[in-house]
């Protein structure tokens, strides 16, 4: 049976958080492609017009040349900007990621903690988007629209360096100091509204030990499952369980080898740079310029 091909797209390596979530659930039912736009990274420093002009043609071409069946825009900044334009010009399903404000507020309501606030941790570009501001206005009414916004490019660069095994002079506690040093915020939940941030979720949790952190990793994986009928077909579920049992008998390193995972970037990687990402299970690399 021919595997469906899923393309994950991000400005950097942040989308690996969502790719990992999907592959941990569906394993080898899909062939995975990960395209990151390291040429224009970070997106939060680029004008919207430039991103629209560059990204829509890039992703459209990737879909055509790689024969992609489904696209995940694993980038909040890009998702809040290009989803409509991209869906107008491609024929395959396109899934985007948006800040998980709805489940964050639902959690506070369920816990009876509506006096607490939601922290929205994102890039500077994401928190400035009219679309995100509308989400905040719509979903946070039950808590009196009590939301604290923290937009940071430094945190994205911190994660990027960490995942790619590069040195960094960024300090996590200093980056998050506006929240750490403000006891009046009364945070009850923090929304990780950038796909980079779940990759250091444990580190962030150490700084906020009593606060729930929410991301969109599982939501995206579940959405893919709905599109492909994983939650309806008993046969597919049985196959998945059989594969899970198989994975329990092999080493983690071998788990990576059985997956078809391909890495692409808009700016050519050196052999050393690819080696720094190869441990994520990629079997090959391709330069895919704008």
PDB file of C-alpha atoms in Angstrom:
ATOM      1  CA  UNK A   1       0.000   0.000   0.000  1.00  0.00           C
ATOM      2  CA  UNK A   2       1.317   3.430  -0.959  1.00  0.00           C
ATOM      3  CA  UNK A   3       1.813   5.661   2.050  1.00  0.00           C
ATOM      4  CA  UNK A   4       0.257   9.105   2.197  1.00  0.00           C
ATOM      5  CA  UNK A   5       2.872  11.864   2.276  1.00  0.00           C
ATOM      6  CA  UNK A   6       2.666  14.563   4.938  1.00  0.00           C
ATOM      7  CA  UNK A   7       4.644  17.789   4.656  1.00  0.00           C
ATOM      8  CA  UNK A   8       5.455  19.669   7.856  1.00  0.00           C
ATOM      9  CA  UNK A   9       6.530  23.259   7.289  1.00  0.00           C
ATOM     10  CA  UNK A  10       8.119  25.755   9.668  1.00  0.00           C
ATOM     11  CA  UNK A  11      10.618  28.599   9.647  1.00  0.00           C
ATOM     12  CA  UNK A  12      13.012  26.518  11.739  1.00  0.00           C
ATOM     13  CA  UNK A  13      13.077  23.287  13.708  1.00  0.00           C
ATOM     14  CA  UNK A  14      10.101  24.133  15.933  1.00  0.00           C
ATOM     15  CA  UNK A  15       7.726  22.040  13.856  1.00  0.00           C
ATOM     16  CA  UNK A  16       9.639  18.941  14.939  1.00  0.00           C
ATOM     17  CA  UNK A  17       7.487  19.066  18.087  1.00  0.00           C
ATOM     18  CA  UNK A  18       4.382  18.389  16.017  1.00  0.00           C
ATOM     19  CA  UNK A  19       6.088  15.938  13.669  1.00  0.00           C
ATOM     20  CA  UNK A  20       7.220  13.907  16.683  1.00  0.00           C
ATOM     21  CA  UNK A  21       3.701  13.922  18.113  1.00  0.00           C
ATOM     22  CA  UNK A  22       2.253  12.630  14.842  1.00  0.00           C
ATOM     23  CA  UNK A  23       4.865   9.932  14.281  1.00  0.00           C
ATOM     24  CA  UNK A  24       4.522   8.728  17.880  1.00  0.00           C
ATOM     25  CA  UNK A  25       0.859   8.002  17.192  1.00  0.00           C
ATOM     26  CA  UNK A  26       0.809   6.861  13.571  1.00  0.00           C
ATOM     27  CA  UNK A  27       4.362   5.561  13.121  1.00  0.00           C
ATOM     28  CA  UNK A  28       4.967   4.296   9.572  1.00  0.00           C
ATOM     29  CA  UNK A  29       1.437   4.774   8.213  1.00  0.00           C
ATOM     30  CA  UNK A  30       2.748   7.978   6.617  1.00  0.00           C
ATOM     31  CA  UNK A  31       5.828   9.168   4.793  1.00  0.00           C
ATOM     32  CA  UNK A  32       7.082  12.348   6.462  1.00  0.00           C
ATOM     33  CA  UNK A  33       8.678  15.418   4.893  1.00  0.00           C
ATOM     34  CA  UNK A  34       9.970  18.297   6.980  1.00  0.00           C
ATOM     35  CA  UNK A  35      10.726  21.560   5.162  1.00  0.00           C
ATOM     36  CA  UNK A  36      12.121  24.422   7.184  1.00  0.00           C
ATOM     37  CA  UNK A  37      12.729  27.901   5.856  1.00  0.00           C
ATOM     38  CA  UNK A  38      16.086  28.676   7.441  1.00  0.00           C
ATOM     39  CA  UNK A  39      16.727  31.294   4.755  1.00  0.00           C
ATOM     40  CA  UNK A  40      14.006  33.606   6.128  1.00  0.00           C
ATOM     41  CA  UNK A  41      14.218  32.544   9.794  1.00  0.00           C
ATOM     42  CA  UNK A  42      13.006  34.130  12.051  1.00  0.00           C
ATOM     43  CA  UNK A  43       9.631  35.035  10.549  1.00  0.00           C
ATOM     44  CA  UNK A  44       8.741  37.474  13.313  1.00  0.00           C
ATOM     45  CA  UNK A  45      11.345  39.874  11.938  1.00  0.00           C
ATOM     46  CA  UNK A  46       9.958  39.807   8.374  1.00  0.00           C
ATOM     47  CA  UNK A  47       7.155  41.957   6.869  1.00  0.00           C
ATOM     48  CA  UNK A  48       3.874  40.141   6.271  1.00  0.00           C
ATOM     49  CA  UNK A  49       3.971  40.981   2.567  1.00  0.00           C
ATOM     50  CA  UNK A  50       7.354  39.279   2.169  1.00  0.00           C
ATOM     51  CA  UNK A  51       6.192  36.126   3.926  1.00  0.00           C
ATOM     52  CA  UNK A  52       3.042  35.826   1.831  1.00  0.00           C
ATOM     53  CA  UNK A  53       4.988  36.456  -1.372  1.00  0.00           C
ATOM     54  CA  UNK A  54       7.619  33.844  -0.497  1.00  0.00           C
ATOM     55  CA  UNK A  55       5.799  31.109   1.403  1.00  0.00           C
ATOM     56  CA  UNK A  56       2.734  30.417  -0.707  1.00  0.00           C
ATOM     57  CA  UNK A  57       4.754  29.664  -3.889  1.00  0.00           C
ATOM     58  CA  UNK A  58       7.352  27.698  -1.904  1.00  0.00           C
ATOM     59  CA  UNK A  59       4.864  25.384  -0.242  1.00  0.00           C
ATOM     60  CA  UNK A  60       2.805  25.045  -3.423  1.00  0.00           C
ATOM     61  CA  UNK A  61       5.904  23.935  -5.321  1.00  0.00           C
ATOM     62  CA  UNK A  62       6.852  21.475  -2.584  1.00  0.00           C
ATOM     63  CA  UNK A  63       3.387  19.924  -2.752  1.00  0.00           C
ATOM     64  CA  UNK A  64       3.680  19.475  -6.507  1.00  0.00           C
ATOM     65  CA  UNK A  65       7.274  18.243  -6.709  1.00  0.00           C
ATOM     66  CA  UNK A  66       7.122  15.919  -3.703  1.00  0.00           C
ATOM     67  CA  UNK A  67       3.567  14.737  -4.468  1.00  0.00           C
ATOM     68  CA  UNK A  68       2.373  15.684  -0.992  1.00  0.00           C
ATOM     69  CA  UNK A  69      -1.076  14.547   0.219  1.00  0.00           C
ATOM     70  CA  UNK A  70      -1.415  16.700   3.339  1.00  0.00           C
ATOM     71  CA  UNK A  71       0.316  19.833   4.645  1.00  0.00           C
ATOM     72  CA  UNK A  72       0.797  20.877   8.258  1.00  0.00           C
ATOM     73  CA  UNK A  73       1.871  24.496   8.642  1.00  0.00           C
ATOM     74  CA  UNK A  74       3.682  23.839  11.921  1.00  0.00           C
ATOM     75  CA  UNK A  75       4.288  27.509  12.593  1.00  0.00           C
ATOM     76  CA  UNK A  76       1.907  29.850  14.412  1.00  0.00           C
ATOM     77  CA  UNK A  77       3.275  32.962  12.716  1.00  0.00           C
ATOM     78  CA  UNK A  78       2.814  31.493   9.235  1.00  0.00           C
ATOM     79  CA  UNK A  79      -0.528  29.867  10.061  1.00  0.00           C
ATOM     80  CA  UNK A  80      -2.074  33.144  11.183  1.00  0.00           C
ATOM     81  CA  UNK A  81      -0.937  34.755   7.939  1.00  0.00           C
ATOM     82  CA  UNK A  82      -0.990  32.452   4.890  1.00  0.00           C
ATOM     83  CA  UNK A  83      -3.566  29.702   5.483  1.00  0.00           C
ATOM     84  CA  UNK A  84      -6.354  31.271   3.431  1.00  0.00           C
ATOM     85  CA  UNK A  85      -4.062  32.210   0.545  1.00  0.00           C
ATOM     86  CA  UNK A  86      -2.468  28.761   0.452  1.00  0.00           C
ATOM     87  CA  UNK A  87      -5.770  26.898   0.550  1.00  0.00           C
ATOM     88  CA  UNK A  88      -6.955  28.904  -2.441  1.00  0.00           C
ATOM     89  CA  UNK A  89      -4.141  27.643  -4.670  1.00  0.00           C
ATOM     90  CA  UNK A  90      -3.583  24.019  -3.577  1.00  0.00           C
ATOM     91  CA  UNK A  91      -5.856  21.000  -3.774  1.00  0.00           C
ATOM     92  CA  UNK A  92      -4.606  19.049  -0.757  1.00  0.00           C
ATOM     93  CA  UNK A  93      -5.771  19.561   2.852  1.00  0.00           C
ATOM     94  CA  UNK A  94      -3.816  22.201   4.764  1.00  0.00           C
ATOM     95  CA  UNK A  95      -3.777  22.131   8.560  1.00  0.00           C
ATOM     96  CA  UNK A  96      -2.551  25.145  10.494  1.00  0.00           C
ATOM     97  CA  UNK A  97      -1.699  25.740  14.121  1.00  0.00           C
ATOM     98  CA  UNK A  98      -3.287  28.539  16.125  1.00  0.00           C
ATOM     99  CA  UNK A  99      -2.874  29.383  19.821  1.00  0.00           C
ATOM    100  CA  UNK A 100      -4.708  26.898  22.063  1.00  0.00           C
ATOM    101  CA  UNK A 101      -6.715  29.572  23.862  1.00  0.00           C
ATOM    102  CA  UNK A 102      -9.977  27.636  23.865  1.00  0.00           C
ATOM    103  CA  UNK A 103      -8.695  24.605  25.844  1.00  0.00           C
ATOM    104  CA  UNK A 104      -6.734  26.928  28.131  1.00  0.00           C
ATOM    105  CA  UNK A 105      -9.862  28.836  29.131  1.00  0.00           C
ATOM    106  CA  UNK A 106     -11.893  25.619  29.356  1.00  0.00           C
ATOM    107  CA  UNK A 107      -9.323  24.281  31.821  1.00  0.00           C
ATOM    108  CA  UNK A 108      -9.626  27.331  34.076  1.00  0.00           C
ATOM    109  CA  UNK A 109     -13.428  27.214  33.962  1.00  0.00           C
ATOM    110  CA  UNK A 110     -13.477  23.486  34.743  1.00  0.00           C
ATOM    111  CA  UNK A 111     -11.097  24.006  37.666  1.00  0.00           C
ATOM    112  CA  UNK A 112     -13.169  26.909  38.979  1.00  0.00           C
ATOM    113  CA  UNK A 113     -10.208  29.241  38.592  1.00  0.00           C
ATOM    114  CA  UNK A 114     -11.698  31.942  36.396  1.00  0.00           C
ATOM    115  CA  UNK A 115      -9.986  34.584  38.511  1.00  0.00           C
ATOM    116  CA  UNK A 116      -6.658  33.459  37.082  1.00  0.00           C
ATOM    117  CA  UNK A 117      -5.173  34.660  33.803  1.00  0.00           C
ATOM    118  CA  UNK A 118      -3.979  32.935  30.644  1.00  0.00           C
ATOM    119  CA  UNK A 119      -0.401  33.525  29.591  1.00  0.00           C
ATOM    120  CA  UNK A 120       0.088  33.577  25.827  1.00  0.00           C
ATOM    121  CA  UNK A 121       3.723  32.858  24.982  1.00  0.00           C
ATOM    122  CA  UNK A 122       4.437  33.437  21.300  1.00  0.00           C
ATOM    123  CA  UNK A 123       6.557  35.314  18.796  1.00  0.00           C
ATOM    124  CA  UNK A 124       6.231  39.070  18.534  1.00  0.00           C
ATOM    125  CA  UNK A 125       4.535  38.672  15.167  1.00  0.00           C
ATOM    126  CA  UNK A 126       1.954  36.171  16.402  1.00  0.00           C
ATOM    127  CA  UNK A 127       0.707  38.246  19.336  1.00  0.00           C
ATOM    128  CA  UNK A 128       0.344  41.273  17.046  1.00  0.00           C
ATOM    129  CA  UNK A 129      -1.825  39.490  14.469  1.00  0.00           C
ATOM    130  CA  UNK A 130      -5.434  40.777  14.260  1.00  0.00           C
ATOM    131  CA  UNK A 131      -6.514  37.140  13.929  1.00  0.00           C
ATOM    132  CA  UNK A 132      -4.942  36.248  17.291  1.00  0.00           C
ATOM    133  CA  UNK A 133      -6.415  39.320  18.956  1.00  0.00           C
ATOM    134  CA  UNK A 134      -9.846  38.208  17.735  1.00  0.00           C
ATOM    135  CA  UNK A 135      -9.232  34.726  19.172  1.00  0.00           C
ATOM    136  CA  UNK A 136      -8.385  36.295  22.512  1.00  0.00           C
ATOM    137  CA  UNK A 137     -11.495  38.458  22.458  1.00  0.00           C
ATOM    138  CA  UNK A 138     -13.757  35.539  21.529  1.00  0.00           C
ATOM    139  CA  UNK A 139     -12.436  32.686  23.684  1.00  0.00           C
ATOM    140  CA  UNK A 140     -11.395  34.456  26.883  1.00  0.00           C
ATOM    141  CA  UNK A 141     -14.736  36.055  27.778  1.00  0.00           C
ATOM    142  CA  UNK A 142     -15.364  33.500  30.597  1.00  0.00           C
ATOM    143  CA  UNK A 143     -12.260  34.800  32.398  1.00  0.00           C
ATOM    144  CA  UNK A 144     -12.905  38.457  31.665  1.00  0.00           C
ATOM    145  CA  UNK A 145     -10.403  38.469  28.799  1.00  0.00           C
ATOM    146  CA  UNK A 146      -7.657  38.289  31.417  1.00  0.00           C
ATOM    147  CA  UNK A 147      -4.692  37.445  29.188  1.00  0.00           C
ATOM    148  CA  UNK A 148      -1.013  38.275  29.529  1.00  0.00           C
ATOM    149  CA  UNK A 149       0.923  38.420  26.254  1.00  0.00           C
ATOM    150  CA  UNK A 150       4.637  37.724  26.019  1.00  0.00           C
ATOM    151  CA  UNK A 151       6.132  37.982  22.540  1.00  0.00           C
ATOM    152  CA  UNK A 152       9.736  36.892  22.141  1.00  0.00           C
ATOM    153  CA  UNK A 153      12.133  36.169  19.309  1.00  0.00           C
ATOM    154  CA  UNK A 154      14.905  35.313  21.761  1.00  0.00           C
ATOM    155  CA  UNK A 155      13.105  32.192  22.955  1.00  0.00           C
ATOM    156  CA  UNK A 156      12.688  30.934  19.395  1.00  0.00           C
ATOM    157  CA  UNK A 157      16.394  31.467  18.755  1.00  0.00           C
ATOM    158  CA  UNK A 158      17.227  29.768  22.067  1.00  0.00           C
ATOM    159  CA  UNK A 159      15.299  26.646  21.053  1.00  0.00           C
ATOM    160  CA  UNK A 160      16.671  26.717  17.512  1.00  0.00           C
ATOM    161  CA  UNK A 161      20.253  26.720  18.778  1.00  0.00           C
ATOM    162  CA  UNK A 162      19.561  24.042  21.380  1.00  0.00           C
ATOM    163  CA  UNK A 163      17.917  21.603  18.968  1.00  0.00           C
ATOM    164  CA  UNK A 164      20.586  22.127  16.312  1.00  0.00           C
ATOM    165  CA  UNK A 165      23.394  21.703  18.854  1.00  0.00           C
ATOM    166  CA  UNK A 166      24.672  25.234  18.407  1.00  0.00           C
ATOM    167  CA  UNK A 167      26.019  27.546  21.124  1.00  0.00           C
ATOM    168  CA  UNK A 168      23.746  30.310  22.409  1.00  0.00           C
ATOM    169  CA  UNK A 169      24.097  33.253  24.754  1.00  0.00           C
ATOM    170  CA  UNK A 170      20.358  33.339  25.455  1.00  0.00           C
ATOM    171  CA  UNK A 171      19.178  32.736  29.025  1.00  0.00           C
ATOM    172  CA  UNK A 172      15.751  31.163  29.498  1.00  0.00           C
ATOM    173  CA  UNK A 173      15.012  32.761  32.865  1.00  0.00           C
ATOM    174  CA  UNK A 174      15.906  36.200  31.522  1.00  0.00           C
ATOM    175  CA  UNK A 175      13.700  35.696  28.476  1.00  0.00           C
ATOM    176  CA  UNK A 176      10.744  34.792  30.697  1.00  0.00           C
ATOM    177  CA  UNK A 177      11.584  37.403  33.351  1.00  0.00           C
ATOM    178  CA  UNK A 178       8.533  39.606  32.539  1.00  0.00           C
ATOM    179  CA  UNK A 179       6.362  36.799  33.913  1.00  0.00           C
ATOM    180  CA  UNK A 180       8.730  35.346  36.495  1.00  0.00           C
ATOM    181  CA  UNK A 181       9.222  38.728  38.146  1.00  0.00           C
ATOM    182  CA  UNK A 182       5.562  39.745  38.149  1.00  0.00           C
ATOM    183  CA  UNK A 183       3.601  38.135  40.976  1.00  0.00           C
ATOM    184  CA  UNK A 184       0.499  40.156  40.137  1.00  0.00           C
ATOM    185  CA  UNK A 185      -0.171  38.212  36.929  1.00  0.00           C
ATOM    186  CA  UNK A 186      -1.812  35.283  38.746  1.00  0.00           C
ATOM    187  CA  UNK A 187      -1.205  32.925  35.830  1.00  0.00           C
ATOM    188  CA  UNK A 188      -3.279  29.754  35.801  1.00  0.00           C
ATOM    189  CA  UNK A 189      -2.231  28.327  32.454  1.00  0.00           C
ATOM    190  CA  UNK A 190       0.350  29.150  29.792  1.00  0.00           C
ATOM    191  CA  UNK A 191      -0.348  28.624  26.096  1.00  0.00           C
ATOM    192  CA  UNK A 192       2.775  27.700  24.138  1.00  0.00           C
ATOM    193  CA  UNK A 193       1.788  29.517  20.945  1.00  0.00           C
ATOM    194  CA  UNK A 194       4.911  28.756  18.948  1.00  0.00           C
ATOM    195  CA  UNK A 195       5.816  25.260  17.776  1.00  0.00           C
ATOM    196  CA  UNK A 196       9.384  25.741  18.992  1.00  0.00           C
ATOM    197  CA  UNK A 197       8.329  26.002  22.620  1.00  0.00           C
ATOM    198  CA  UNK A 198       7.037  22.442  23.262  1.00  0.00           C
ATOM    199  CA  UNK A 199      10.566  21.252  22.467  1.00  0.00           C
ATOM    200  CA  UNK A 200      11.700  22.793  25.779  1.00  0.00           C
ATOM    201  CA  UNK A 201       8.456  22.251  27.646  1.00  0.00           C
ATOM    202  CA  UNK A 202      10.228  20.591  30.568  1.00  0.00           C
ATOM    203  CA  UNK A 203      12.583  23.552  30.974  1.00  0.00           C
ATOM    204  CA  UNK A 204       9.710  26.028  30.953  1.00  0.00           C
ATOM    205  CA  UNK A 205       7.776  23.858  33.395  1.00  0.00           C
ATOM    206  CA  UNK A 206      10.684  23.988  35.846  1.00  0.00           C
ATOM    207  CA  UNK A 207      10.345  27.772  35.939  1.00  0.00           C
ATOM    208  CA  UNK A 208       6.551  27.587  36.321  1.00  0.00           C
ATOM    209  CA  UNK A 209       6.117  24.364  38.345  1.00  0.00           C
ATOM    210  CA  UNK A 210       2.498  24.931  39.378  1.00  0.00           C
ATOM    211  CA  UNK A 211       1.143  26.198  36.072  1.00  0.00           C
ATOM    212  CA  UNK A 212      -0.343  24.059  33.296  1.00  0.00           C
ATOM    213  CA  UNK A 213       1.375  24.363  29.908  1.00  0.00           C
ATOM    214  CA  UNK A 214      -0.785  23.785  26.824  1.00  0.00           C
ATOM    215  CA  UNK A 215       0.318  23.307  23.208  1.00  0.00           C
ATOM    216  CA  UNK A 216      -1.261  22.100  19.959  1.00  0.00           C
ATOM    217  CA  UNK A 217       0.829  18.959  19.329  1.00  0.00           C
ATOM    218  CA  UNK A 218      -1.843  16.406  20.160  1.00  0.00           C
ATOM    219  CA  UNK A 219      -4.623  18.474  18.577  1.00  0.00           C
ATOM    220  CA  UNK A 220      -2.821  18.419  15.226  1.00  0.00           C
ATOM    221  CA  UNK A 221      -2.159  14.684  15.478  1.00  0.00           C
ATOM    222  CA  UNK A 222      -5.828  14.094  16.272  1.00  0.00           C
ATOM    223  CA  UNK A 223      -6.924  16.251  13.328  1.00  0.00           C
ATOM    224  CA  UNK A 224      -4.794  14.143  10.986  1.00  0.00           C
ATOM    225  CA  UNK A 225      -6.370  11.027  12.455  1.00  0.00           C
ATOM    226  CA  UNK A 226      -9.837  12.373  11.732  1.00  0.00           C
ATOM    227  CA  UNK A 227      -8.921  13.208   8.128  1.00  0.00           C
ATOM    228  CA  UNK A 228      -7.578   9.707   7.532  1.00  0.00           C
ATOM    229  CA  UNK A 229     -10.235   7.855   9.493  1.00  0.00           C
ATOM    230  CA  UNK A 230      -7.955   6.504  12.205  1.00  0.00           C
ATOM    231  CA  UNK A 231     -10.669   6.958  14.781  1.00  0.00           C
ATOM    232  CA  UNK A 232     -13.264   5.107  12.710  1.00  0.00           C
ATOM    233  CA  UNK A 233     -11.511   2.101  11.181  1.00  0.00           C
ATOM    234  CA  UNK A 234     -11.117  -0.885  13.515  1.00  0.00           C
ATOM    235  CA  UNK A 235      -8.762  -2.478  10.998  1.00  0.00           C
ATOM    236  CA  UNK A 236      -6.367   0.482  11.025  1.00  0.00           C
ATOM    237  CA  UNK A 237      -6.529   0.691  14.818  1.00  0.00           C
ATOM    238  CA  UNK A 238      -5.660  -3.007  15.060  1.00  0.00           C
ATOM    239  CA  UNK A 239      -2.699  -2.487  12.732  1.00  0.00           C
ATOM    240  CA  UNK A 240      -1.542   0.461  14.809  1.00  0.00           C
ATOM    241  CA  UNK A 241      -1.679  -1.570  18.016  1.00  0.00           C
ATOM    242  CA  UNK A 242       0.252  -4.379  16.352  1.00  0.00           C
ATOM    243  CA  UNK A 243       2.943  -1.916  15.322  1.00  0.00           C
ATOM    244  CA  UNK A 244       3.077  -0.487  18.856  1.00  0.00           C
ATOM    245  CA  UNK A 245       3.786  -3.965  20.196  1.00  0.00           C
ATOM    246  CA  UNK A 246       6.527  -4.362  17.603  1.00  0.00           C
ATOM    247  CA  UNK A 247       8.135  -1.089  18.666  1.00  0.00           C
ATOM    248  CA  UNK A 248       8.271  -2.255  22.267  1.00  0.00           C
ATOM    249  CA  UNK A 249      10.648  -5.006  21.162  1.00  0.00           C
ATOM    250  CA  UNK A 250      13.181  -2.800  19.401  1.00  0.00           C
ATOM    251  CA  UNK A 251      15.509  -0.023  20.486  1.00  0.00           C
ATOM    252  CA  UNK A 252      14.602   3.657  20.212  1.00  0.00           C
ATOM    253  CA  UNK A 253      17.353   4.144  17.603  1.00  0.00           C
ATOM    254  CA  UNK A 254      15.809   1.453  15.431  1.00  0.00           C
ATOM    255  CA  UNK A 255      12.405   3.109  15.785  1.00  0.00           C
ATOM    256  CA  UNK A 256      13.756   6.140  13.924  1.00  0.00           C
ATOM    257  CA  UNK A 257      15.165   3.973  11.154  1.00  0.00           C
ATOM    258  CA  UNK A 258      11.845   2.346  10.270  1.00  0.00           C
ATOM    259  CA  UNK A 259      10.194   5.683   9.471  1.00  0.00           C
ATOM    260  CA  UNK A 260      10.376   7.420   6.102  1.00  0.00           C
ATOM    261  CA  UNK A 261      11.450  10.905   7.217  1.00  0.00           C
ATOM    262  CA  UNK A 262      12.982  13.398   4.821  1.00  0.00           C
ATOM    263  CA  UNK A 263      14.545  16.748   5.703  1.00  0.00           C
ATOM    264  CA  UNK A 264      14.507  19.786   3.410  1.00  0.00           C
ATOM    265  CA  UNK A 265      15.634  23.384   3.927  1.00  0.00           C
ATOM    266  CA  UNK A 266      15.538  26.569   1.868  1.00  0.00           C
ATOM    267  CA  UNK A 267      19.125  27.436   2.754  1.00  0.00           C
ATOM    268  CA  UNK A 268      21.628  24.660   2.133  1.00  0.00           C
ATOM    269  CA  UNK A 269      22.843  22.830   5.225  1.00  0.00           C
ATOM    270  CA  UNK A 270      26.437  21.831   5.698  1.00  0.00           C
ATOM    271  CA  UNK A 271      27.192  18.194   6.405  1.00  0.00           C
ATOM    272  CA  UNK A 272      27.806  19.139  10.024  1.00  0.00           C
ATOM    273  CA  UNK A 273      24.445  20.936  10.273  1.00  0.00           C
ATOM    274  CA  UNK A 274      22.607  17.933   8.846  1.00  0.00           C
ATOM    275  CA  UNK A 275      24.431  15.660  11.283  1.00  0.00           C
ATOM    276  CA  UNK A 276      23.121  17.848  14.095  1.00  0.00           C
ATOM    277  CA  UNK A 277      19.550  17.084  12.995  1.00  0.00           C
ATOM    278  CA  UNK A 278      19.977  13.524  11.770  1.00  0.00           C
ATOM    279  CA  UNK A 279      19.375  12.082  15.227  1.00  0.00           C
ATOM    280  CA  UNK A 280      15.721  13.108  14.836  1.00  0.00           C
ATOM    281  CA  UNK A 281      15.391  10.172  12.466  1.00  0.00           C
ATOM    282  CA  UNK A 282      15.800  11.776   9.037  1.00  0.00           C
ATOM    283  CA  UNK A 283      17.043   9.344   6.428  1.00  0.00           C
ATOM    284  CA  UNK A 284      18.116  11.946   3.875  1.00  0.00           C
ATOM    285  CA  UNK A 285      18.391  15.654   3.164  1.00  0.00           C
ATOM    286  CA  UNK A 286      17.529  17.880   0.194  1.00  0.00           C
ATOM    287  CA  UNK A 287      18.199  21.557  -0.470  1.00  0.00           C
ATOM    288  CA  UNK A 288      14.874  23.129  -1.515  1.00  0.00           C
ATOM    289  CA  UNK A 289      15.458  26.846  -2.219  1.00  0.00           C
ATOM    290  CA  UNK A 290      12.856  29.574  -2.708  1.00  0.00           C
TER     291      UNK A 290
END
